[in-house]
Short mmCIF file of C-alpha atoms in Angstrom, two decimals:
data_model
loop_
_atom_site.label_atom_id
_atom_site.label_comp_id
_atom_site.label_asym_id
_atom_site.label_seq_id
_atom_site.Cartn_x
_atom_site.Cartn_y
_atom_site.Cartn_z
CA UNK A 1 0.00 0.00 0.00
CA UNK A 2 2.89 2.39 0.79
CA UNK A 3 4.40 2.07 -2.70
CA UNK A 4 0.98 2.39 -4.32
CA UNK A 5 0.04 5.60 -2.51
CA UNK A 6 3.43 7.14 -3.30
CA UNK A 7 3.08 6.25 -6.99
CA UNK A 8 -0.43 7.73 -7.02
CA UNK A 9 0.88 10.96 -5.55
CA UNK A 10 3.78 11.30 -7.98
CA UNK A 11 2.26 10.00 -11.24
CA UNK A 12 -1.37 9.34 -10.31
CA UNK A 13 -2.67 11.41 -13.21
CA UNK A 14 -0.71 9.22 -15.63
CA UNK A 15 -1.96 6.01 -13.95
CA UNK A 16 -5.54 7.24 -14.17
CA UNK A 17 -5.19 8.48 -17.74
CA UNK A 18 -3.75 5.18 -18.98
CA UNK A 19 -6.23 3.03 -17.08
CA UNK A 20 -3.46 1.47 -15.00
CA UNK A 21 -4.70 -0.89 -12.29
CA UNK A 22 -2.54 0.88 -9.71
CA UNK A 23 -4.67 4.04 -9.91
CA UNK A 24 -6.58 4.54 -6.66
CA UNK A 25 -10.35 4.93 -6.85
CA UNK A 26 -11.97 7.38 -4.45
CA UNK A 27 -13.96 5.78 -1.65
CA UNK A 28 -14.85 6.17 2.02
CA UNK A 29 -13.74 3.54 4.51
CA UNK A 30 -14.15 2.64 8.14
CA UNK A 31 -11.01 2.14 10.20
CA UNK A 32 -11.41 -1.65 9.79
CA UNK A 33 -11.10 -1.33 6.01
CA UNK A 34 -14.78 -1.85 5.16
CA UNK A 35 -15.92 0.41 2.34
CA UNK A 36 -18.87 2.66 3.07
CA UNK A 37 -21.96 1.91 0.99
CA UNK A 38 -24.42 4.44 2.37
CA UNK A 39 -24.81 6.81 5.30
CA UNK A 40 -26.59 5.81 8.51
CA UNK A 41 -29.67 7.74 9.59
CA UNK A 42 -29.05 10.66 11.93
CA UNK A 43 -25.39 9.93 12.51
CA UNK A 44 -22.91 12.74 13.12
CA UNK A 45 -19.95 12.05 10.86
CA UNK A 46 -16.29 13.07 10.83
CA UNK A 47 -14.67 12.56 7.42
CA UNK A 48 -10.86 12.44 7.65
CA UNK A 49 -9.04 13.38 4.43
CA UNK A 50 -5.34 12.58 3.90
CA UNK A 51 -2.79 14.57 1.91
CA UNK A 52 -0.35 14.02 -0.96
CA UNK A 53 1.22 10.52 -1.33
CA UNK A 54 -0.82 9.30 1.63
CA UNK A 55 -3.89 7.21 2.35
CA UNK A 56 -6.15 6.66 5.37
CA UNK A 57 -3.33 4.91 7.27
CA UNK A 58 -1.90 8.33 8.12
CA UNK A 59 -4.75 8.69 10.65
CA UNK A 60 -4.68 5.15 12.07
CA UNK A 61 -1.86 5.53 14.56
CA UNK A 62 -1.63 3.47 17.74
CA UNK A 63 -0.53 6.37 19.95
CA UNK A 64 -3.09 9.03 18.95
CA UNK A 65 -6.00 8.11 16.68
CA UNK A 66 -8.06 11.23 16.02
CA UNK A 67 -10.98 9.33 14.50
CA UNK A 68 -11.43 6.85 17.34
CA UNK A 69 -10.89 9.57 19.92
CA UNK A 70 -13.71 11.59 18.37
CA UNK A 71 -15.93 8.52 18.36
CA UNK A 72 -15.25 8.09 22.08
CA UNK A 73 -15.35 11.75 23.18
CA UNK A 74 -17.76 13.39 20.73
CA UNK A 75 -19.88 10.48 19.43
CA UNK A 76 -18.82 11.22 15.88
CA UNK A 77 -18.61 8.33 13.39
CA UNK A 78 -15.14 8.52 11.74
CA UNK A 79 -14.96 7.77 8.02
CA UNK A 80 -11.70 7.85 6.06
CA UNK A 81 -11.44 9.11 2.49
CA UNK A 82 -9.00 7.39 0.12
CA UNK A 83 -8.24 9.08 -3.20
CA UNK A 84 -5.66 9.41 -5.96
CA UNK A 85 -3.63 12.41 -4.80
CA UNK A 86 -1.91 12.73 -8.19
CA UNK A 87 -5.08 13.95 -9.90
CA UNK A 88 -5.94 17.63 -10.03
CA UNK A 89 -7.33 18.87 -6.71
CA UNK A 90 -10.41 20.07 -8.57
CA UNK A 91 -10.91 16.62 -10.11
CA UNK A 92 -10.82 15.06 -6.66
CA UNK A 93 -13.06 17.82 -5.34
CA UNK A 94 -15.72 17.04 -7.95
CA UNK A 95 -15.34 13.33 -7.26
CA UNK A 96 -15.85 13.90 -3.52
CA UNK A 97 -18.91 16.04 -4.15
CA UNK A 98 -20.36 13.31 -6.39
CA UNK A 99 -19.41 10.59 -3.89
CA UNK A 100 -21.18 12.29 -1.00
CA UNK A 101 -24.27 12.73 -3.17
CA UNK A 102 -24.16 9.17 -4.52
CA UNK A 103 -23.92 7.69 -1.01
CA UNK A 104 -27.12 9.50 -0.15
CA UNK A 105 -30.48 7.75 -0.28
CA UNK A 106 -34.00 8.76 0.74
CA UNK A 107 -34.31 9.17 4.51
CA UNK A 108 -33.41 11.50 7.32
CA UNK A 109 -30.35 13.72 6.91
CA UNK A 110 -27.14 13.15 8.81
CA UNK A 111 -27.15 15.33 11.86
CA UNK A 112 -23.73 16.86 11.19
CA UNK A 113 -20.64 16.47 9.00
CA UNK A 114 -17.19 17.46 10.24
CA UNK A 115 -14.15 17.44 7.92
CA UNK A 116 -10.67 16.87 9.34
CA UNK A 117 -8.11 17.51 6.60
CA UNK A 118 -4.36 17.11 6.38
CA UNK A 119 -2.30 19.09 3.86
CA UNK A 120 -3.66 18.62 0.29
CA UNK A 121 -6.78 17.06 1.81
CA UNK A 122 -7.90 20.53 2.89
CA UNK A 123 -7.74 21.76 -0.72
CA UNK A 124 -9.77 18.74 -1.87
CA UNK A 125 -12.48 19.48 0.73
CA UNK A 126 -12.55 23.16 -0.17
CA UNK A 127 -12.94 22.15 -3.81
CA UNK A 128 -15.76 19.70 -3.02
CA UNK A 129 -17.58 22.31 -0.94
CA UNK A 130 -17.18 24.90 -3.70
CA UNK A 131 -18.68 22.58 -6.34
CA UNK A 132 -21.33 21.33 -3.93
CA UNK A 133 -22.31 24.91 -3.15
CA UNK A 134 -22.77 25.64 -6.86
CA UNK A 135 -25.07 22.61 -7.20
CA UNK A 136 -26.88 23.34 -3.93
CA UNK A 137 -25.93 19.84 -2.75
CA UNK A 138 -27.77 18.98 0.44
CA UNK A 139 -24.74 17.42 2.11
CA UNK A 140 -23.03 20.80 2.19
CA UNK A 141 -25.80 22.11 4.46
CA UNK A 142 -24.78 19.58 7.09
CA UNK A 143 -21.14 20.69 7.27
CA UNK A 144 -20.51 22.30 10.65
CA UNK A 145 -16.72 22.34 11.05
CA UNK A 146 -13.78 22.11 8.64
CA UNK A 147 -10.39 21.68 10.31
CA UNK A 148 -7.20 22.18 8.30
CA UNK A 149 -3.93 20.65 9.47
CA UNK A 150 -1.05 22.23 7.55
CA UNK A 151 -3.05 22.88 4.38
CA UNK A 152 -1.19 25.00 1.76
CA UNK A 153 -4.11 27.28 0.85
CA UNK A 154 -1.77 29.69 -0.91
CA UNK A 155 0.61 27.04 -2.16
CA UNK A 156 3.85 25.39 -1.13
CA UNK A 157 7.29 26.92 -1.55
CA UNK A 158 8.67 23.49 -2.49
CA UNK A 159 6.48 23.25 -5.59
CA UNK A 160 7.38 26.83 -6.52
CA UNK A 161 11.05 25.83 -6.19
CA UNK A 162 10.43 22.79 -8.39
CA UNK A 163 8.83 25.00 -11.03
CA UNK A 164 11.83 27.37 -10.98
CA UNK A 165 14.26 24.45 -11.23
CA UNK A 166 12.60 22.79 -14.24
CA UNK A 167 12.32 26.09 -16.08
CA UNK A 168 15.99 26.83 -15.37
CA UNK A 169 17.03 23.44 -16.71
CA UNK A 170 14.88 23.89 -19.80
CA UNK A 171 16.48 27.28 -20.44
CA UNK A 172 19.95 25.73 -20.78
CA UNK A 173 20.44 24.83 -24.47
CA UNK A 174 21.75 21.32 -23.91
CA UNK A 175 19.77 18.15 -24.71
CA UNK A 176 20.42 16.42 -21.40
CA UNK A 177 19.35 19.53 -19.45
CA UNK A 178 16.11 19.72 -21.41
CA UNK A 179 15.59 16.02 -20.78
CA UNK A 180 16.04 16.61 -17.04
CA UNK A 181 13.44 19.41 -17.24
CA UNK A 182 11.01 17.13 -19.05
CA UNK A 183 11.45 14.43 -16.40
CA UNK A 184 10.84 17.00 -13.66
CA UNK A 185 7.66 18.16 -15.36
CA UNK A 186 6.31 14.62 -15.30
CA UNK A 187 5.32 15.16 -11.66
CA UNK A 188 1.59 14.83 -11.20
CA UNK A 189 -1.12 17.44 -11.72
CA UNK A 190 -1.89 17.16 -8.02
CA UNK A 191 1.64 18.20 -7.09
CA UNK A 192 1.55 21.12 -9.53
CA UNK A 193 -1.73 22.32 -8.01
CA UNK A 194 0.18 22.78 -4.74
CA UNK A 195 2.22 25.61 -6.32
CA UNK A 196 -0.55 28.11 -5.59
CA UNK A 197 -3.26 26.01 -3.95
CA UNK A 198 -5.54 25.49 -6.95
CA UNK A 199 -9.01 24.09 -6.14
CA UNK A 200 -11.04 24.86 -9.28
CA UNK A 201 -10.76 23.64 -12.89
CA UNK A 202 -10.49 27.20 -14.13
CA UNK A 203 -7.42 27.74 -11.93
CA UNK A 204 -5.29 25.53 -14.18
CA UNK A 205 -7.06 24.81 -17.48
CA UNK A 206 -6.55 28.23 -19.06
CA UNK A 207 -2.77 28.29 -19.03
CA UNK A 208 0.49 26.36 -19.22
CA UNK A 209 0.95 24.50 -15.94
CA UNK A 210 4.72 24.39 -16.46
CA UNK A 211 5.17 28.10 -17.17
CA UNK A 212 7.46 29.94 -14.76
CA UNK A 213 5.55 31.05 -11.63
CA UNK A 214 2.36 31.78 -13.57
CA UNK A 215 -0.42 32.14 -10.99
CA UNK A 216 -3.82 31.74 -12.69
CA UNK A 217 -5.78 31.07 -9.52
CA UNK A 218 -9.44 32.18 -9.35
CA UNK A 219 -11.79 32.88 -6.47
CA UNK A 220 -13.48 30.01 -4.61
CA UNK A 221 -16.21 30.44 -2.03
CA UNK A 222 -16.33 29.00 1.48
CA UNK A 223 -19.45 27.67 3.21
CA UNK A 224 -20.76 30.72 5.05
CA UNK A 225 -22.41 28.66 7.81
CA UNK A 226 -19.47 26.40 8.62
CA UNK A 227 -16.70 27.10 11.12
CA UNK A 228 -13.17 26.88 9.71
CA UNK A 229 -10.20 26.07 11.94
CA UNK A 230 -6.50 26.15 11.09
CA UNK A 231 -3.63 24.22 12.69
CA UNK A 232 0.01 24.82 11.83
CA UNK A 233 3.29 23.42 13.14
CA UNK A 234 6.89 24.57 13.11
CA UNK A 235 10.23 22.86 12.57
CA UNK A 236 11.68 24.14 15.84
CA UNK A 237 10.20 24.47 19.31
CA UNK A 238 10.77 28.20 19.09
CA UNK A 239 8.27 29.51 16.51
CA UNK A 240 10.33 32.68 16.14
CA UNK A 241 13.40 30.73 15.10
CA UNK A 242 14.72 31.64 11.65
CA UNK A 243 14.08 28.12 10.27
CA UNK A 244 10.49 28.10 11.51
CA UNK A 245 9.88 31.56 10.14
CA UNK A 246 11.26 30.54 6.74
CA UNK A 247 9.97 26.98 6.36
CA UNK A 248 6.99 26.66 8.70
CA UNK A 249 6.34 22.99 9.42
CA UNK A 250 8.99 21.94 6.84
CA UNK A 251 6.52 21.71 3.95
CA UNK A 252 3.95 24.51 4.40
CA UNK A 253 4.53 28.10 5.47
CA UNK A 254 2.36 29.54 8.23
CA UNK A 255 0.93 32.36 6.08
CA UNK A 256 -0.09 29.89 3.37
CA UNK A 257 -1.80 27.65 5.91
CA UNK A 258 -3.64 30.67 7.32
CA UNK A 259 -4.91 31.59 3.85
CA UNK A 260 -3.27 35.02 3.80
CA UNK A 261 -2.89 36.69 0.40
CA UNK A 262 -2.49 40.24 -0.84
CA UNK A 263 -4.91 39.35 -3.64
CA UNK A 264 -8.45 39.80 -2.29
CA UNK A 265 -9.79 37.03 -4.55
CA UNK A 266 -7.28 34.57 -3.12
CA UNK A 267 -7.39 35.63 0.53
CA UNK A 268 -9.34 33.33 2.87
CA UNK A 269 -11.07 35.13 5.76
CA UNK A 270 -10.25 32.71 8.58
CA UNK A 271 -10.59 34.34 12.02
CA UNK A 272 -7.67 34.48 14.46
CA UNK A 273 -9.66 32.74 17.20
CA UNK A 274 -9.83 29.64 15.01
CA UNK A 275 -6.08 29.44 14.45
CA UNK A 276 -3.59 27.55 16.61
CA UNK A 277 0.14 27.00 16.12
CA UNK A 278 1.97 24.04 17.66
CA UNK A 279 5.73 24.73 17.87
CA UNK A 280 8.05 21.79 17.32
CA UNK A 281 5.47 19.67 15.47
CA UNK A 282 6.44 19.04 11.85
CA UNK A 283 4.08 18.48 8.92
CA UNK A 284 3.57 14.70 9.15
CA UNK A 285 3.21 14.72 12.93
CA UNK A 286 0.17 17.02 12.66
CA UNK A 287 -2.03 13.92 12.17
CA UNK A 288 -1.15 12.23 15.47
CA UNK A 289 -0.43 14.60 18.35
CA UNK A 290 -2.46 14.58 21.56
CA UNK A 291 -2.25 18.35 22.08
CA UNK A 292 -3.59 18.95 18.57
CA UNK A 293 -6.40 16.47 19.19
CA UNK A 294 -7.40 18.28 22.38
CA UNK A 295 -7.65 21.55 20.41
CA UNK A 296 -9.71 19.82 17.72
CA UNK A 297 -12.05 18.44 20.37
CA UNK A 298 -12.41 21.91 21.89
CA UNK A 299 -13.32 23.43 18.53
CA UNK A 300 -15.82 20.75 17.57
CA UNK A 301 -17.47 20.94 20.99
CA UNK A 302 -18.38 24.54 20.30
CA UNK A 303 -21.97 24.90 19.04
CA UNK A 304 -22.25 25.49 15.32
CA UNK A 305 -25.65 24.76 13.83
CA UNK A 306 -25.86 24.50 10.02
CA UNK A 307 -29.03 25.73 8.30
CA UNK A 308 -32.16 23.67 8.79
CA UNK A 309 -32.95 21.41 5.85
CA UNK A 310 -36.31 21.58 4.09
CA UNK A 311 -38.97 19.08 5.17
CA UNK A 312 -38.32 16.51 2.52
CA UNK A 313 -36.35 13.26 2.66
CA UNK A 314 -33.61 14.07 0.15
CA UNK A 315 -30.35 13.13 1.86
CA UNK A 316 -28.88 10.54 3.86
CA UNK A 317 -29.24 7.08 5.11
CA UNK A 318 -25.79 5.75 5.60
CA UNK A 319 -24.80 2.47 7.15
CA UNK A 320 -21.24 1.25 7.24
CA UNK A 321 -21.83 -1.99 9.08
CA UNK A 322 -23.60 -4.32 6.67
CA UNK A 323 -20.78 -5.21 4.25
CA UNK A 324 -20.10 -8.93 4.13
CA UNK A 325 -16.58 -9.82 5.27
CA UNK A 326 -16.06 -12.10 2.28
CA UNK A 327 -16.70 -9.19 -0.08
CA UNK A 328 -13.75 -7.31 1.41
CA UNK A 329 -11.52 -10.38 1.17
CA UNK A 330 -12.58 -10.94 -2.44
CA UNK A 331 -11.83 -7.35 -3.33
CA UNK A 332 -8.44 -7.63 -1.63
CA UNK A 333 -7.62 -10.80 -3.57
CA UNK A 334 -8.57 -9.15 -6.82
CA UNK A 335 -6.61 -6.05 -5.85
CA UNK A 336 -3.36 -7.98 -5.41
CA UNK A 337 -3.52 -9.28 -8.99
CA UNK A 338 -4.51 -5.88 -10.30
CA UNK A 339 -1.60 -4.24 -8.48
CA UNK A 340 0.86 -6.75 -9.94
CA UNK A 341 -0.54 -6.23 -13.41
CA UNK A 342 -0.51 -2.45 -13.03
CA UNK A 343 3.02 -2.48 -11.65
CA UNK A 344 4.23 -4.58 -14.58
CA UNK A 345 2.65 -2.18 -17.06
CA UNK A 346 4.15 0.86 -15.32
CA UNK A 347 7.66 -0.64 -15.33
CA UNK A 348 7.34 -1.49 -19.02
CA UNK A 349 6.08 1.98 -19.95
CA UNK A 350 8.75 3.69 -17.82
CA UNK A 351 11.58 1.70 -19.40
CA UNK A 352 10.19 2.36 -22.89
CA UNK A 353 9.89 6.10 -22.27
CA UNK A 354 13.31 6.28 -20.59
CA UNK A 355 15.15 4.37 -23.30
CA UNK A 356 13.46 6.41 -26.03
CA UNK A 357 14.34 9.71 -24.34
CA UNK A 358 17.96 8.74 -23.63
CA UNK A 359 18.37 7.48 -27.19
CA UNK A 360 17.11 10.77 -28.55
CA UNK A 361 19.56 12.75 -26.38
CA UNK A 362 22.47 10.52 -27.39
CA UNK A 363 21.69 10.93 -31.07
CA UNK A 364 21.56 14.71 -30.68
CA UNK A 365 24.90 14.81 -28.87
CA UNK A 366 26.51 12.44 -31.38
CA UNK A 367 25.17 14.52 -34.26
CA UNK A 368 26.79 17.63 -32.77
CA UNK A 369 30.20 15.92 -32.68
CA UNK A 370 29.96 14.67 -36.26
CA UNK A 371 28.71 18.06 -37.39
CA UNK A 372 31.88 19.68 -36.03
CA UNK A 373 34.19 17.02 -37.52
CA UNK A 374 32.54 17.20 -40.93
CA UNK A 375 33.62 20.81 -41.27
CA UNK A 376 37.19 19.62 -41.86
CA UNK A 377 37.26 19.01 -45.59
CA UNK A 378 39.99 16.37 -45.56
CA UNK A 379 38.15 13.98 -43.29
CA UNK A 380 34.55 14.96 -44.09
CA UNK A 381 33.82 11.96 -46.41
CA UNK A 382 35.15 9.49 -43.83
CA UNK A 383 33.26 11.21 -41.01
CA UNK A 384 29.96 10.89 -42.87
CA UNK A 385 30.48 7.17 -43.45
CA UNK A 386 31.43 6.59 -39.81
CA UNK A 387 28.39 8.61 -38.70
CA UNK A 388 26.01 6.46 -40.74
CA UNK A 389 27.47 3.23 -39.31
CA UNK A 390 27.59 4.62 -35.78
CA UNK A 391 23.98 5.88 -35.80
CA UNK A 392 22.73 2.61 -37.28
CA UNK A 393 24.54 0.66 -34.57
CA UNK A 394 23.12 2.89 -31.80
CA UNK A 395 19.60 2.61 -33.23
CA UNK A 396 19.95 -1.18 -33.33
CA UNK A 397 21.02 -1.30 -29.68
CA UNK A 398 18.09 0.80 -28.51
CA UNK A 399 15.66 -1.13 -30.71
CA UNK A 400 16.92 -4.37 -29.13
CA UNK A 401 16.41 -2.98 -25.62
CA UNK A 402 12.86 -1.91 -26.48
CA UNK A 403 12.12 -5.33 -28.02
CA UNK A 404 13.35 -7.16 -24.91
CA UNK A 405 11.33 -4.80 -22.72
CA UNK A 406 8.18 -5.44 -24.75
CA UNK A 407 8.70 -9.20 -24.64
CA UNK A 408 9.30 -9.10 -20.89
CA UNK A 409 6.06 -7.17 -20.37
CA UNK A 410 4.13 -9.75 -22.40
CA UNK A 411 5.65 -12.64 -20.46
CA UNK A 412 4.97 -10.94 -17.12
CA UNK A 413 1.33 -10.32 -18.06
CA UNK A 414 0.92 -13.93 -19.14
CA UNK A 415 2.52 -15.18 -15.89
CA UNK A 416 0.18 -13.07 -13.74
CA UNK A 417 -2.88 -14.36 -15.58
CA UNK A 418 -1.63 -17.96 -15.26
CA UNK A 419 -1.13 -17.62 -11.50
CA UNK A 420 -4.60 -16.11 -11.21
CA UNK A 421 -6.07 -18.96 -13.26
CA UNK A 422 -4.32 -21.64 -11.18
CA UNK A 423 -5.51 -20.06 -7.94
CA UNK A 424 -9.06 -20.15 -9.27
CA UNK A 425 -8.67 -23.83 -10.19
CA UNK A 426 -7.32 -24.54 -6.69
CA UNK A 427 -10.44 -23.01 -5.20
CA UNK A 428 -8.91 -19.76 -3.99
CA UNK A 429 -11.48 -16.96 -4.01
CA UNK A 430 -10.84 -14.48 -6.78
CA UNK A 431 -13.69 -12.24 -7.87
CA UNK A 432 -13.72 -10.72 -11.34
CA UNK A 433 -15.71 -7.53 -11.85
CA UNK A 434 -17.25 -6.61 -15.18
#
C-alpha cells in the first residue's frame, strides 16, 4: 500500500489516464477497512481526508487516533477518504462532491458532517464544498466544522522551487538539461496544483501549468455557515526561530496555511480565534499529536448549527456496518492481482519512455560531434560514413532494448494471468468484476 500511494501521488494522473490498475479509486472507509456503501440515519460524521502521497493509514496511529478519539469523546462516526492524490485537486473535489451525493439515499439527513483535513486534503475538501455549493448539494448544508492541518491554501514553496528548477534546466540549451526538465515536469497534476493552492478547474485549465511562476488562480467560495479552523506546526520548538519563520512545518509556510494573500480574490477570511500554532510539530506529525487532538475536540465541541434542511427526505441514510466480510476479502484478492498487473505495465512503460528519451539525447549529442568534424574538408567523407554506421549501430542497440522490454512485459502479463487462473482452479477466491 505504501508504494501504491506514493506512486499515485507522484504519477497518479498518468496512472488514471492510462487506465493502470494501480490508480486509486476514491472511496470512504471505516477504520477496519470496510468500504462505506451508504450513510446511517441521523449519525454525526467526521470525514478524515489525507494529503499528498498518503492514504487513510496516516490517521490510524496506535498512539493518537483522532478518529477513534472523536468517536469516544464526541460520538462522531469517523470515516476515512481514500483518493488518488496525483489527480488535479479540482478533479478530486468534484469526485468527492459526487461521492457524497451518490452515497445519499432517501431518509433523514445526517445530523452533522465534520471534515478533518491534512495538507492537500484541505484543498480537496474546499474544492468539493465549492462545487457542492454551486449545485446546492444537500450534504453541504450539514457541514458544521472544517479543520485544516497544515493545508497550503496559498501554495507550497517546495512546488514553486520545483517550477523554478525545471524552467531553469529547460532554459539551458543542452539536450540532457532539457531532458532533465522534461522528467521533472512529469510530476503529477496534483503536485503542480500545490504551487498556488488550486481548487477549481479554471485555476489551471486556461494556461500552461509548467510556465514559470504563472499564478492563474481564481476565487473560490467557502461555506458561510461552517466554522473553519486552522492548525500549523513549526520545525523548531521556538516559533520565532529563523528556520520556523522561513519553512513553517517543513513543507507549508504559516501564512499559506492561514490563507493570507495580498490578492483579495485569493485571501481566505479565517478568524484568528480559530487558528492555533503548535511549535516543534512538523508536517507529518500534525495527524497524530495529543495536544492537537485536544484543540480539535475543543473546537468541535463549540456549538455550530448549520441551516435547517427543508422538510423533505432528500439526503442521507448511511450504514457502514452491513458489508459482508467475504466481499472485502474478495476485493483484496482481486486487488493484489490488479496491483501486480498495473506495476508490470508501469515498469514497461517507464523503461520504454526512458530508453526512447535517452536514445534521442544521445543521437543529438553524437550529431553535434559529427557536425563539427565534418567541417574539416579532408576527413569529411570518412566522417559521414562513420556517422552512418555509428547511428545505425546505436539505433539497433536501442531497438533491441525496447524489443526485450516489450517481450518481458508480455511474459509478465501472461505469468500473472496464469497464476490467477491456477488459484481459481485450486479453489482460492478471486472475484472478477465486469
